[in-house]
Each structure stands twice: as C-alpha cells, then as structure tokens.
Phi, psi and omega in degrees: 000302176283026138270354168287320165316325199278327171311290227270351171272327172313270216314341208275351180106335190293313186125000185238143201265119144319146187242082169263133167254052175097311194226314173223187184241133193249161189236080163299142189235114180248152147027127155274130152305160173271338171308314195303330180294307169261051162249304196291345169300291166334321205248259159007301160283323178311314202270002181259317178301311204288346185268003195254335175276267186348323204253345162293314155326264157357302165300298172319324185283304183267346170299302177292000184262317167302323189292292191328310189292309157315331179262002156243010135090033143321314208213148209271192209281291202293342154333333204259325173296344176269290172316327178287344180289300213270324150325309194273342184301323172327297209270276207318282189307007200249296201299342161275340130331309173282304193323281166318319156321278175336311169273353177288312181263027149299296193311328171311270183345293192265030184268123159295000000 
C-alpha cells in the first residue's frame, strides 16, 4: 500500500519526492522559492479562470434552456426575462466569489 501512496505523491505533480522506509512515509517540504511562488500564482489563476468558464458555461446552459421554454410557450416573455436576471445575478455572485478566492490566495502565496 505505501508504495502505491508514494506512485500517486510522485505522479501528482506537487514537485515532492517521498522518503519510505517500510512503515512510513516522510515528506520534505522546503522553503517556497520565489520561482516556486510563481508557478503556484500561476496555477492558482488557471483553476480561478477554468472555475469561472465552467460557471459561464452553466449560465449559458440555463439561458438556452429559459429561450426553449419560452419558445414552446412554458413560459411567458417576462417569466423568461426574469429567470435570465437571476441566471446572470447568479453567475455575477459566484464569479465575484472566484475572484475573491483567487485573490486571497495570490495574497498567501506571496506573504513570506
């Protein structure tokens, strides 16, 4: 078992090499580098862009889903104008949300 653990800390990418000796697994973690700070800055905005296209996606996804109803006559003009306001009020807290995320945790990263 701990050598499939020690395979999935290698594969995973983080930058850290495992120690087993048999019973356990040791982890050095040294010093963040300033290189090191910006690759995790870097990595840190890619997963706030990729959760911010995803919840647009989604927006898009309920927008084309409100016109359909509306167009097979579910749903009235202004029913459908109300659900895209609350779709997009929606999508505008999440994604100012991702924002704030992102930046607190740029703001970690770069505190020595």
């Amino acid at each position: 078992v701990l050598n499939d653990i020690e395979k999935a800390i290698i594969y995973s990418g983080l930058g850290f090499t495992p120690n087993n000796d048999g019973s356990v697994i040791r982890i050095n973690i040294p010093q963040l580098t300033e290189e090191r700070r910006k690759e995790l800055l870097k990595q840190c905005k890619s997963i706030g862009e990729e959760a911010k296209v995803a919840i647009r996606n989604i927006r898009r996804d309920g927008v084309d889903n409100i016109k359909k109803m509306e167009k097979n006559g579910d749903l009235g003009k202004d029913q459908a104008l109300d659900g895209q306001d609350a779709i997009q009020k929606s999508t505008d807290e999440h994604v100012k949300m991702i924002d704030e995320t992102v930046a607190k945790k740029e703001k970690e990263v770069t505190t020595l």
